GROMACS .gro file of C-alpha atoms in nm:
model
  475
    1MET     CA    1  -6.463   3.338  -6.277
    2PRO     CA    2  -6.303   3.386  -5.956
    3ARG     CA    3  -6.517   3.077  -5.817
    4MET     CA    4  -6.371   2.856  -6.105
    5ARG     CA    5  -6.007   2.947  -5.990
    6ARG     CA    6  -6.057   2.856  -5.632
    7SER     CA    7  -6.211   2.530  -5.725
    8ARG     CA    8  -5.938   2.443  -5.953
    9GLU     CA    9  -5.650   2.527  -5.699
   10LYS     CA   10  -5.876   2.332  -5.391
   11HIS     CA   11  -5.825   2.011  -5.682
   12TYR     CA   12  -5.439   2.083  -5.717
   13GLU     CA   13  -5.415   2.076  -5.322
   14GLN     CA   14  -5.586   1.752  -5.308
   15VAL     CA   15  -5.379   1.591  -5.568
   16ARG     CA   16  -5.060   1.734  -5.370
   17ALA     CA   17  -5.155   1.577  -5.083
   18LYS     CA   18  -5.242   1.242  -5.204
   19ARG     CA   19  -4.901   1.251  -5.358
   20LYS     CA   20  -4.744   1.313  -5.029
   21ARG     CA   21  -4.917   1.050  -4.848
   22GLN     CA   22  -4.816   0.799  -5.096
   23MET     CA   23  -4.454   0.929  -5.095
   24ARG     CA   24  -4.497   0.865  -4.708
   25LYS     CA   25  -4.603   0.545  -4.734
   26LYS     CA   26  -4.348   0.436  -4.982
   27PHE     CA   27  -4.062   0.545  -4.730
   28LEU     CA   28  -4.262   0.384  -4.442
   29LEU     CA   29  -4.250   0.056  -4.652
   30ALA     CA   30  -3.882   0.141  -4.759
   31ALA     CA   31  -3.806   0.143  -4.376
   32ALA     CA   32  -3.988  -0.129  -4.250
   33GLY     CA   33  -3.799  -0.316  -4.494
   34VAL     CA   34  -3.487  -0.216  -4.398
   35ALA     CA   35  -3.573  -0.256  -4.022
   36VAL     CA   36  -3.696  -0.614  -4.093
   37SER     CA   37  -3.368  -0.644  -4.307
   38LEU     CA   38  -3.139  -0.576  -4.034
   39TYR     CA   39  -3.350  -0.786  -3.754
   40VAL     CA   40  -3.292  -1.063  -3.944
   41ALA     CA   41  -2.918  -1.003  -3.985
   42VAL     CA   42  -2.884  -0.940  -3.646
   43ALA     CA   43  -3.076  -1.235  -3.528
   44VAL     CA   44  -2.916  -1.430  -3.786
   45TYR     CA   45  -2.591  -1.354  -3.638
   46PHE     CA   46  -2.688  -1.435  -3.311
   47GLY     CA   47  -2.802  -1.754  -3.408
   48PHE     CA   48  -2.426  -1.799  -3.447
   49HIS     CA   49  -2.269  -1.566  -3.188
   50PHE     CA   50  -2.349  -1.535  -2.811
   51TYR     CA   51  -2.476  -1.221  -2.702
   52GLY     CA   52  -2.223  -0.967  -2.545
   53GLY     CA   53  -2.183  -1.030  -2.158
   54THR     CA   54  -2.220  -1.425  -2.192
   55ILE     CA   55  -2.000  -1.561  -1.937
   56LEU     CA   56  -1.917  -1.929  -1.954
   57TYR     CA   57  -1.741  -2.093  -1.683
   58GLY     CA   58  -1.598  -1.788  -1.594
   59ALA     CA   59  -1.470  -1.709  -1.955
   60ASP     CA   60  -1.620  -1.396  -2.152
   61CYS     CA   61  -1.752  -1.561  -2.448
   62SER     CA   62  -1.889  -1.224  -2.569
   63ARG     CA   63  -1.993  -1.212  -2.964
   64MET     CA   64  -1.829  -1.535  -3.001
   65THR     CA   65  -1.899  -1.845  -3.201
   66SER     CA   66  -1.953  -2.176  -3.062
   67ALA     CA   67  -1.581  -2.278  -3.156
   68GLN     CA   68  -1.421  -1.956  -2.992
   69ALA     CA   69  -1.634  -2.013  -2.672
   70LYS     CA   70  -1.532  -2.383  -2.656
   71GLN     CA   71  -1.144  -2.241  -2.706
   72ALA     CA   72  -1.225  -1.994  -2.420
   73VAL     CA   73  -1.364  -2.235  -2.190
   74ALA     CA   74  -1.058  -2.471  -2.248
   75GLU     CA   75  -0.831  -2.191  -2.191
   76LYS     CA   76  -1.035  -2.090  -1.843
   77LEU     CA   77  -1.026  -2.451  -1.750
   78GLN     CA   78  -0.620  -2.438  -1.743
   79GLU     CA   79  -0.673  -2.182  -1.438
   80TYR     CA   80  -0.882  -2.419  -1.237
   81GLU     CA   81  -0.763  -2.496  -0.885
   82MET     CA   82  -0.925  -2.743  -0.623
   83GLN     CA   83  -0.867  -2.583  -0.273
   84ILE     CA   84  -0.868  -2.864  -0.015
   85CYS     CA   85  -0.941  -2.748   0.331
   86GLY     CA   86  -0.863  -2.996   0.661
   87ARG     CA   87  -0.799  -3.019   1.014
   88GLU     CA   88  -0.605  -2.767   1.185
   89ASP     CA   89  -0.675  -2.484   0.942
   90MET     CA   90  -0.492  -2.723   0.708
   91LYS     CA   91  -0.552  -2.575   0.336
   92THR     CA   92  -0.368  -2.644   0.007
   93GLN     CA   93  -0.480  -2.717  -0.372
   94ILE     CA   94  -0.421  -2.938  -0.691
   95THR     CA   95  -0.386  -2.771  -1.012
   96ALA     CA   96  -0.556  -2.837  -1.367
   97GLY     CA   97  -0.189  -2.938  -1.494
   98GLN     CA   98  -0.147  -3.124  -1.216
   99ILE     CA   99  -0.438  -3.389  -1.251
  100GLY     CA  100  -0.462  -3.364  -1.660
  101LEU     CA  101  -0.766  -3.155  -1.670
  102LYS     CA  102  -0.883  -3.076  -2.014
  103PHE     CA  103  -1.183  -2.975  -2.188
  104ARG     CA  104  -1.432  -3.213  -2.327
  105ASP     CA  105  -1.700  -3.112  -2.603
  106ASP     CA  106  -1.999  -3.271  -2.499
  107GLY     CA  107  -2.199  -3.036  -2.725
  108GLY     CA  108  -2.317  -2.811  -2.412
  109VAL     CA  109  -2.173  -2.492  -2.586
  110ASP     CA  110  -2.368  -2.586  -2.885
  111ARG     CA  111  -2.701  -2.648  -2.693
  112LEU     CA  112  -2.653  -2.301  -2.493
  113LEU     CA  113  -2.603  -2.119  -2.846
  114LYS     CA  114  -2.934  -2.302  -2.981
  115GLU     CA  115  -3.089  -2.185  -2.660
  116GLN     CA  116  -3.052  -1.838  -2.669
  117TYR     CA  117  -3.327  -1.706  -2.870
  118SER     CA  118  -3.157  -1.506  -3.126
  119PHE     CA  119  -3.482  -1.361  -3.259
  120LEU     CA  120  -3.542  -1.184  -2.934
  121TRP     CA  121  -3.202  -1.042  -2.942
  122PRO     CA  122  -3.359  -0.718  -2.879
  123VAL     CA  123  -3.458  -0.834  -2.538
  124MET     CA  124  -3.192  -1.068  -2.472
  125THR     CA  125  -2.921  -0.804  -2.512
  126LEU     CA  126  -3.024  -0.632  -2.234
  127LEU     CA  127  -3.015  -0.941  -1.982
  128ASN     CA  128  -2.686  -1.057  -1.780
  129ARG     CA  129  -2.568  -1.358  -1.980
  130GLN     CA  130  -2.381  -1.477  -1.657
  131SER     CA  131  -2.438  -1.864  -1.736
  132SER     CA  132  -2.452  -2.149  -1.477
  133PHE     CA  133  -2.304  -2.351  -1.760
  134SER     CA  134  -2.087  -2.648  -1.598
  135ALA     CA  135  -1.798  -2.724  -1.838
  136ALA     CA  136  -1.749  -3.104  -1.937
  137PHE     CA  137  -1.399  -3.197  -1.877
  138THR     CA  138  -1.179  -3.504  -1.830
  139TYR     CA  139  -0.887  -3.589  -1.579
  140ASP     CA  140  -0.629  -3.837  -1.514
  141GLN     CA  141  -0.726  -4.035  -1.220
  142GLU     CA  142  -0.388  -4.155  -1.161
  143MET     CA  143  -0.239  -3.797  -1.195
  144VAL     CA  144  -0.490  -3.738  -0.934
  145LYS     CA  145  -0.370  -3.975  -0.678
  146GLU     CA  146  -0.012  -3.892  -0.777
  147ALA     CA  147  -0.084  -3.473  -0.721
  148LEU     CA  148  -0.284  -3.604  -0.356
  149ASN     CA  149  -0.004  -3.811  -0.254
  150GLY     CA  150   0.258  -3.521  -0.311
  151LEU     CA  151   0.050  -3.341   0.004
  152ASP     CA  152   0.208  -3.273   0.325
  153CYS     CA  153  -0.139  -3.336   0.462
  154MET     CA  154  -0.130  -3.693   0.312
  155ASP     CA  155   0.214  -3.773   0.496
  156GLU     CA  156   0.134  -3.987   0.751
  157THR     CA  157   0.471  -3.934   0.892
  158LYS     CA  158   0.372  -3.562   0.950
  159ALA     CA  159   0.029  -3.634   1.093
  160VAL     CA  160  -0.116  -3.715   1.437
  161PRO     CA  161  -0.253  -4.058   1.427
  162PRO     CA  162  -0.578  -4.101   1.595
  163SER     CA  163  -0.594  -4.300   1.935
  164ASP     CA  164  -0.855  -4.444   2.135
  165ALA     CA  165  -0.978  -4.323   2.448
  166TYR     CA  166  -0.812  -4.507   2.747
  167ILE     CA  167  -0.804  -4.547   3.135
  168THR     CA  168  -0.530  -4.340   3.299
  169ALA     CA  169  -0.394  -4.260   3.627
  170GLU     CA  170  -0.494  -3.930   3.744
  171GLY     CA  171  -0.377  -3.851   4.094
  172SER     CA  172  -0.526  -4.161   4.331
  173LYS     CA  173  -0.792  -4.252   4.099
  174PHE     CA  174  -0.856  -4.371   3.725
  175VAL     CA  175  -1.030  -4.151   3.463
  176VAL     CA  176  -1.103  -4.197   3.108
  177ALA     CA  177  -0.872  -4.019   2.886
  178PRO     CA  178  -1.047  -3.881   2.564
  179GLU     CA  179  -0.939  -4.008   2.233
  180VAL     CA  180  -0.714  -3.808   2.001
  181ILE     CA  181  -0.898  -3.758   1.673
  182GLY     CA  182  -0.542  -3.695   1.484
  183THR     CA  183  -0.489  -3.558   1.157
  184THR     CA  184  -0.425  -3.897   0.979
  185LEU     CA  185  -0.619  -3.907   0.640
  186ASP     CA  186  -0.752  -4.239   0.477
  187SER     CA  187  -0.571  -4.228   0.133
  188GLU     CA  188  -0.876  -4.388  -0.026
  189LYS     CA  189  -1.148  -4.194   0.116
  190THR     CA  190  -0.977  -3.886   0.030
  191TYR     CA  191  -0.907  -3.977  -0.313
  192GLN     CA  192  -1.260  -4.074  -0.391
  193ALA     CA  193  -1.379  -3.756  -0.236
  194VAL     CA  194  -1.173  -3.536  -0.458
  195CYS     CA  195  -1.275  -3.724  -0.742
  196ASP     CA  196  -1.641  -3.688  -0.656
  197ALA     CA  197  -1.596  -3.302  -0.612
  198LEU     CA  198  -1.429  -3.293  -0.945
  199ASP     CA  199  -1.722  -3.494  -1.111
  200ALA     CA  200  -1.969  -3.241  -0.969
  201GLY     CA  201  -1.753  -2.927  -1.094
  202LYS     CA  202  -1.668  -2.838  -0.761
  203SER     CA  203  -1.354  -2.609  -0.695
  204SER     CA  204  -1.326  -2.671  -0.322
  205ILE     CA  205  -1.364  -2.937  -0.061
  206SER     CA  206  -1.361  -2.959   0.335
  207LEU     CA  207  -1.208  -3.320   0.358
  208GLU     CA  208  -1.402  -3.279   0.741
  209GLU     CA  209  -1.734  -3.308   0.580
  210ALA     CA  210  -1.633  -3.542   0.340
  211ASP     CA  211  -1.531  -3.797   0.634
  212CYS     CA  212  -1.187  -3.848   0.488
  213TYR     CA  213  -1.016  -3.875   0.814
  214LYS     CA  214  -0.923  -4.179   1.030
  215LYS     CA  215  -1.123  -4.226   1.335
  216PRO     CA  216  -1.021  -4.377   1.694
  217ALA     CA  217  -1.227  -4.696   1.736
  218VAL     CA  218  -1.289  -4.608   2.132
  219PHE     CA  219  -1.447  -4.253   2.261
  220LYS     CA  220  -1.447  -4.151   2.611
  221GLU     CA  221  -1.829  -4.139   2.631
  222ASP     CA  222  -1.761  -4.514   2.587
  223GLU     CA  223  -1.986  -4.689   2.844
  224ALA     CA  224  -1.786  -4.995   2.864
  225LEU     CA  225  -1.494  -4.823   2.925
  226ASN     CA  226  -1.601  -4.597   3.192
  227ARG     CA  227  -1.782  -4.886   3.384
  228GLU     CA  228  -1.411  -5.065   3.374
  229ALA     CA  229  -1.268  -4.714   3.527
  230ASP     CA  230  -1.551  -4.690   3.801
  231ALA     CA  231  -1.466  -5.076   3.888
  232ILE     CA  232  -1.082  -5.042   3.936
  233ASN     CA  233  -1.162  -4.716   4.122
  234VAL     CA  234  -1.299  -4.902   4.406
  235PHE     CA  235  -0.938  -5.018   4.480
  236MET     CA  236  -0.778  -4.648   4.459
  237GLY     CA  237  -0.700  -4.411   4.722
  238ALA     CA  238  -0.386  -4.518   4.847
  239ASP     CA  239  -0.064  -4.345   4.760
  240ILE     CA  240   0.239  -4.455   4.936
  241THR     CA  241   0.628  -4.377   4.944
  242TYR     CA  242   0.872  -4.639   5.056
  243ASP     CA  243   1.183  -4.479   5.178
  244PHE     CA  244   1.505  -4.581   5.091
  245GLY     CA  245   1.723  -4.296   5.213
  246ASP     CA  246   1.849  -4.161   4.885
  247ARG     CA  247   1.616  -4.357   4.681
  248GLN     CA  248   1.217  -4.392   4.703
  249GLU     CA  249   0.930  -4.647   4.538
  250ILE     CA  250   0.565  -4.513   4.487
  251VAL     CA  251   0.289  -4.744   4.536
  252ASP     CA  252   0.002  -4.537   4.356
  253ALA     CA  253  -0.286  -4.544   4.159
  254GLY     CA  254  -0.072  -4.685   3.860
  255GLN     CA  255   0.104  -4.929   4.031
  256ILE     CA  256  -0.181  -5.076   4.201
  257ARG     CA  257  -0.382  -5.106   3.870
  258GLU     CA  258  -0.111  -5.358   3.763
  259TRP     CA  259  -0.209  -5.578   4.044
  260LEU     CA  260  -0.571  -5.609   3.980
  261VAL     CA  261  -0.725  -5.911   3.773
  262LYS     CA  262  -1.036  -5.856   3.613
  263GLN     CA  263  -1.296  -6.113   3.721
  264ALA     CA  264  -1.590  -6.306   3.523
  265ASP     CA  265  -1.838  -6.075   3.621
  266GLY     CA  266  -1.639  -5.757   3.503
  267THR     CA  267  -1.524  -5.668   3.857
  268TYR     CA  268  -1.179  -5.645   3.984
  269ALA     CA  269  -0.985  -5.805   4.261
  270LEU     CA  270  -0.646  -5.739   4.422
  271ASP     CA  271  -0.404  -6.041   4.312
  272GLU     CA  272  -0.194  -6.115   4.623
  273ASN     CA  273   0.081  -6.314   4.420
  274LEU     CA  274   0.134  -6.035   4.204
  275VAL     CA  275   0.188  -5.771   4.513
  276GLY     CA  276   0.424  -6.077   4.651
  277GLN     CA  277   0.633  -6.024   4.353
  278TYR     CA  278   0.660  -5.659   4.407
  279VAL     CA  279   0.753  -5.681   4.768
  280THR     CA  280   1.031  -5.955   4.657
  281SER     CA  281   1.144  -5.735   4.352
  282LEU     CA  282   1.225  -5.486   4.652
  283ALA     CA  283   1.405  -5.691   4.852
  284ASN     CA  284   1.614  -5.814   4.563
  285THR     CA  285   1.690  -5.448   4.470
  286TYR     CA  286   1.752  -5.276   4.828
  287ASP     CA  287   1.844  -5.577   5.048
  288THR     CA  288   2.205  -5.561   5.166
  289PHE     CA  289   2.260  -5.808   5.423
  290GLY     CA  290   2.571  -6.029   5.387
  291LEU     CA  291   2.606  -5.890   5.009
  292GLY     CA  292   2.943  -5.751   4.847
  293ARG     CA  293   3.032  -5.414   4.854
  294GLU     CA  294   3.290  -5.167   4.730
  295PHE     CA  295   3.468  -4.983   5.007
  296TYR     CA  296   3.706  -4.714   4.969
  297THR     CA  297   3.961  -4.722   5.261
  298SER     CA  298   4.102  -4.489   5.455
  299LEU     CA  299   4.453  -4.606   5.278
  300GLY     CA  300   4.319  -4.451   4.959
  301TYR     CA  301   4.195  -4.766   4.746
  302THR     CA  302   3.902  -4.963   4.720
  303VAL     CA  303   3.872  -5.308   4.815
  304SER     CA  304   3.581  -5.553   4.745
  305LEU     CA  305   3.397  -5.701   5.057
  306PHE     CA  306   3.192  -6.012   5.072
  307GLY     CA  307   2.988  -6.175   5.346
  308GLY     CA  308   2.978  -6.062   5.743
  309ASP     CA  309   2.628  -5.997   5.894
  310TYR     CA  310   2.589  -5.610   5.822
  311GLY     CA  311   2.308  -5.457   5.600
  312TRP     CA  312   1.962  -5.459   5.531
  313LEU     CA  313   1.708  -5.783   5.538
  314MET     CA  314   1.326  -5.731   5.451
  315ASP     CA  315   1.088  -5.970   5.609
  316GLN     CA  316   0.892  -6.042   5.294
  317GLU     CA  317   0.584  -6.201   5.439
  318ALA     CA  318   0.551  -5.891   5.692
  319THR     CA  319   0.601  -5.660   5.442
  320LEU     CA  320   0.316  -5.814   5.209
  321GLU     CA  321   0.082  -5.811   5.471
  322GLN     CA  322   0.169  -5.404   5.550
  323LEU     CA  323   0.154  -5.333   5.203
  324LEU     CA  324  -0.202  -5.531   5.185
  325GLU     CA  325  -0.338  -5.340   5.491
  326ALA     CA  326  -0.218  -5.013   5.360
  327ILE     CA  327  -0.407  -5.015   5.006
  328ARG     CA  328  -0.726  -5.177   5.170
  329LYS     CA  329  -0.735  -4.851   5.427
  330LYS     CA  330  -0.610  -4.617   5.125
  331TYR     CA  331  -0.329  -4.526   5.324
  332THR     CA  332  -0.135  -4.206   5.181
  333GLY     CA  333   0.228  -4.110   5.323
  334ARG     CA  334   0.578  -4.251   5.378
  335MET     CA  335   0.612  -4.625   5.503
  336GLU     CA  336   0.911  -4.823   5.561
  337PRO     CA  337   0.917  -5.216   5.491
  338VAL     CA  338   0.937  -5.434   5.779
  339TYR     CA  339   1.296  -5.595   5.831
  340ILE     CA  340   1.462  -5.855   5.976
  341TYR     CA  341   1.789  -5.684   5.975
  342SER     CA  342   1.864  -5.356   5.968
  343ALA     CA  343   2.204  -5.119   5.908
  344MET     CA  344   2.290  -4.788   6.007
  345SER     CA  345   2.225  -4.602   5.652
  346ARG     CA  346   1.934  -4.648   5.431
  347ASP     CA  347   2.124  -4.486   5.181
  348THR     CA  348   2.292  -4.670   4.865
  349ASN     CA  349   2.607  -4.626   5.078
  350ASP     CA  350   2.432  -4.843   5.384
  351ILE     CA  351   2.763  -4.798   5.590
  352GLY     CA  352   2.710  -4.463   5.660
  353ASP     CA  353   2.948  -4.191   5.801
  354THR     CA  354   2.998  -4.368   6.137
  355TYR     CA  355   3.205  -4.669   6.126
  356VAL     CA  356   3.529  -4.854   6.238
  357GLU     CA  357   3.736  -4.985   5.983
  358VAL     CA  358   4.054  -5.253   6.052
  359CYS     CA  359   4.327  -5.312   5.803
  360ILE     CA  360   4.516  -5.654   5.899
  361SER     CA  361   4.800  -5.618   5.656
  362GLN     CA  362   4.882  -5.290   5.829
  363GLN     CA  363   4.746  -5.368   6.183
  364ARG     CA  364   4.573  -5.007   6.184
  365MET     CA  365   4.217  -4.950   6.283
  366TRP     CA  366   4.039  -4.604   6.238
  367CYS     CA  367   3.691  -4.503   6.385
  368TYR     CA  368   3.517  -4.235   6.190
  369GLU     CA  369   3.198  -4.009   6.334
  370ASN     CA  370   2.964  -3.868   6.114
  371GLY     CA  371   3.226  -3.874   5.862
  372SER     CA  372   3.505  -3.726   6.066
  373LEU     CA  373   3.811  -3.896   6.185
  374VAL     CA  374   3.856  -3.973   6.560
  375VAL     CA  375   4.090  -4.259   6.594
  376ASP     CA  376   4.369  -4.370   6.382
  377THR     CA  377   4.560  -4.617   6.598
  378PRO     CA  378   4.784  -4.922   6.550
  379VAL     CA  379   4.656  -5.257   6.673
  380VAL     CA  380   4.704  -5.612   6.721
  381THR     CA  381   4.474  -5.858   6.543
  382GLY     CA  382   4.442  -6.237   6.537
  383ASN     CA  383   4.771  -6.482   6.493
  384PRO     CA  384   4.686  -6.624   6.191
  385ASN     CA  385   4.985  -6.902   6.243
  386THR     CA  386   4.784  -7.051   6.514
  387ASN     CA  387   4.457  -7.051   6.325
  388HIS     CA  388   4.360  -6.760   6.518
  389GLY     CA  389   4.344  -6.495   6.252
  390THR     CA  390   4.079  -6.216   6.288
  391PRO     CA  391   3.804  -6.284   6.035
  392ALA     CA  392   3.868  -6.048   5.736
  393GLY     CA  393   3.685  -5.940   5.367
  394GLY     CA  394   3.346  -5.828   5.485
  395VAL     CA  395   3.144  -5.582   5.703
  396TRP     CA  396   3.003  -5.711   6.057
  397ALA     CA  397   2.766  -5.501   6.261
  398ILE     CA  398   2.852  -5.460   6.685
  399ASP     CA  399   2.650  -5.691   6.844
  400SER     CA  400   2.686  -5.595   7.181
  401LYS     CA  401   2.901  -5.348   7.390
  402MET     CA  402   3.014  -5.371   7.730
  403ARG     CA  403   3.218  -5.242   8.026
  404ASN     CA  404   3.439  -5.447   8.275
  405TYR     CA  405   3.392  -5.762   8.078
  406THR     CA  406   3.579  -6.087   8.094
  407LEU     CA  407   3.689  -6.249   7.812
  408ARG     CA  408   3.717  -6.647   7.822
  409GLY     CA  409   3.875  -6.939   7.599
  410GLU     CA  410   4.004  -7.260   7.623
  411GLY     CA  411   4.304  -7.206   7.891
  412TYR     CA  412   4.253  -6.815   7.978
  413ALA     CA  413   4.040  -6.563   8.128
  414ALA     CA  414   4.129  -6.205   8.035
  415PRO     CA  415   3.956  -5.899   8.192
  416VAL     CA  416   3.909  -5.596   7.988
  417ASP     CA  417   3.736  -5.253   8.053
  418TYR     CA  418   3.587  -5.213   7.684
  419TRP     CA  419   3.418  -5.484   7.485
  420MET     CA  420   3.252  -5.446   7.171
  421ALA     CA  421   3.167  -5.775   6.966
  422PHE     CA  422   3.119  -5.779   6.602
  423ASN     CA  423   3.153  -6.127   6.515
  424GLY     CA  424   3.055  -6.392   6.773
  425ASP     CA  425   3.358  -6.418   7.011
  426VAL     CA  426   3.545  -6.180   6.804
  427GLY     CA  427   3.535  -5.790   6.923
  428ILE     CA  428   3.743  -5.485   6.976
  429HIS     CA  429   3.889  -5.444   7.314
  430ASP     CA  430   4.158  -5.313   7.557
  431LEU     CA  431   4.425  -5.520   7.695
  432VAL     CA  432   4.640  -5.358   7.986
  433SER     CA  433   4.879  -5.648   7.969
  434ARG     CA  434   4.978  -5.529   7.596
  435SER     CA  435   5.217  -5.229   7.585
  436GLU     CA  436   5.287  -5.253   7.221
  437PHE     CA  437   5.072  -5.225   6.900
  438GLY     CA  438   5.119  -5.251   6.529
  439GLY     CA  439   5.377  -5.372   6.322
  440SER     CA  440   5.421  -5.759   6.277
  441ILE     CA  441   5.310  -5.833   6.651
  442TYR     CA  442   5.022  -6.018   6.546
  443LEU     CA  443   5.226  -6.310   6.370
  444THR     CA  444   5.412  -6.408   6.679
  445ASN     CA  445   5.206  -6.265   6.942
  446GLY     CA  446   4.885  -6.201   6.809
  447SER     CA  447   4.541  -6.254   6.995
  448HIS     CA  448   4.275  -6.525   6.975
  449GLY     CA  449   4.105  -6.312   6.694
  450CYS     CA  450   4.003  -5.985   6.874
  451VAL     CA  451   4.114  -5.652   6.791
  452ASN     CA  452   4.341  -5.570   7.089
  453THR     CA  453   4.352  -5.171   7.066
  454PRO     CA  454   4.573  -4.928   7.311
  455TYR     CA  455   4.335  -4.815   7.605
  456ASP     CA  456   4.285  -4.443   7.506
  457GLN     CA  457   4.172  -4.537   7.187
  458VAL     CA  458   3.920  -4.778   7.257
  459GLN     CA  459   3.790  -4.531   7.511
  460ILE     CA  460   3.669  -4.290   7.208
  461ILE     CA  461   3.563  -4.581   7.000
  462TYR     CA  462   3.346  -4.734   7.269
  463SER     CA  463   3.179  -4.367   7.319
  464VAL     CA  464   3.136  -4.316   6.957
  465VAL     CA  465   2.977  -4.663   6.845
  466SER     CA  466   2.664  -4.828   6.917
  467VAL     CA  467   2.484  -5.172   6.874
  468GLY     CA  468   2.456  -5.224   6.472
  469THR     CA  469   2.777  -4.990   6.382
  470PRO     CA  470   2.969  -5.145   6.119
  471VAL     CA  471   3.292  -5.291   6.124
  472ILE     CA  472   3.521  -5.324   5.794
  473VAL     CA  473   3.779  -5.542   5.826
  474TYR     CA  474   3.989  -5.621   5.528
  475GLU     CA  475   4.358  -5.755   5.478
   0.00000   0.00000   0.00000
């Protein structure tokens, strides 16, 4: 009896265990069904939505449909800026709005969505969904041109133009000065480079790297230019300063180069005709012999003087030879031209500060020594009524000075103690036979053309003047 009870209980336990296993199996099947349904549902969802963390062209497209992602990308494109860099730290930009940049649906977003393997969503959701997607877009080429033309870097008036390397004087020789690269942009090249960068989806461009700048045609390393500099330097070395008192003329490398002519073989020669023209120009500028002058008188007014034999007169032929020789010997220093006639001062006012001044109408004479008045005296000049008037209206140089000289003329011989000739037989002298000077004496009892001077005054003048001292005579 007890054995039968145990057998029955065991049978019941086996039945219960079997039922439990059947229930567990049904539960697992149900759970698996739910899981599969959920998996499929999520897979279907990600067949129409991007995974979380998906970034397209900088826009967060997490869990967006294709249409929503396209809108997000389109909006993100409006934030686009093309950074433009150039020489001298130039930085600027053009924006989406300036160039009419717009999103273009080329099916790229749809393809990305199809290619995201939605049935692998359990794995894919764990990955970083940053995409290398390049958004398709369009832009207005005319607006690009207009935007570029509005940039300061495109304004040629504000840019440094390129310039070629060139030969220039440096001290007493010539060197090749370097080219100037400049900052002037080639507008067509710049436009094309920016469009190419836009087409490639770039957000920045270096105009230097894109070769957009205008270039000089000749660079410092140019062999022909350096050979030419060497050929010119054969004649360089002289550095001459012509001294004209308060003015100077410089003959240096720059001036000498103007006188060089290029030969057929590429060498240079000194053109003596051009040097001669330079010497002639010096003479035309600085010669004063017999030329007109303005003179401020002791009476307080200015007179115009013409004629006379006073002043500077250059010997052009001798000066040319002197200059050519100095260039050949590479002379450096000061030099004076060769003169036929010279004056007392080489300044613009060649009369200087030591001179004799005679006014015919006032019958008065002054003598200045180094700017100080030493004589102011009445005189008697030539009698104009007997055609012996003293020559006036010019500047003459004292030709000679003598003591105890006898003046001779037609019908007379007059010994004088002091004689200073300034115009042939006309001069300044004493005349002991004359006791009165000045006034209108010269109109009735004037000299034969000389300037009769009181004895004590002529002594002073004689001690002051020398051969070459100017004598100014005016009415």
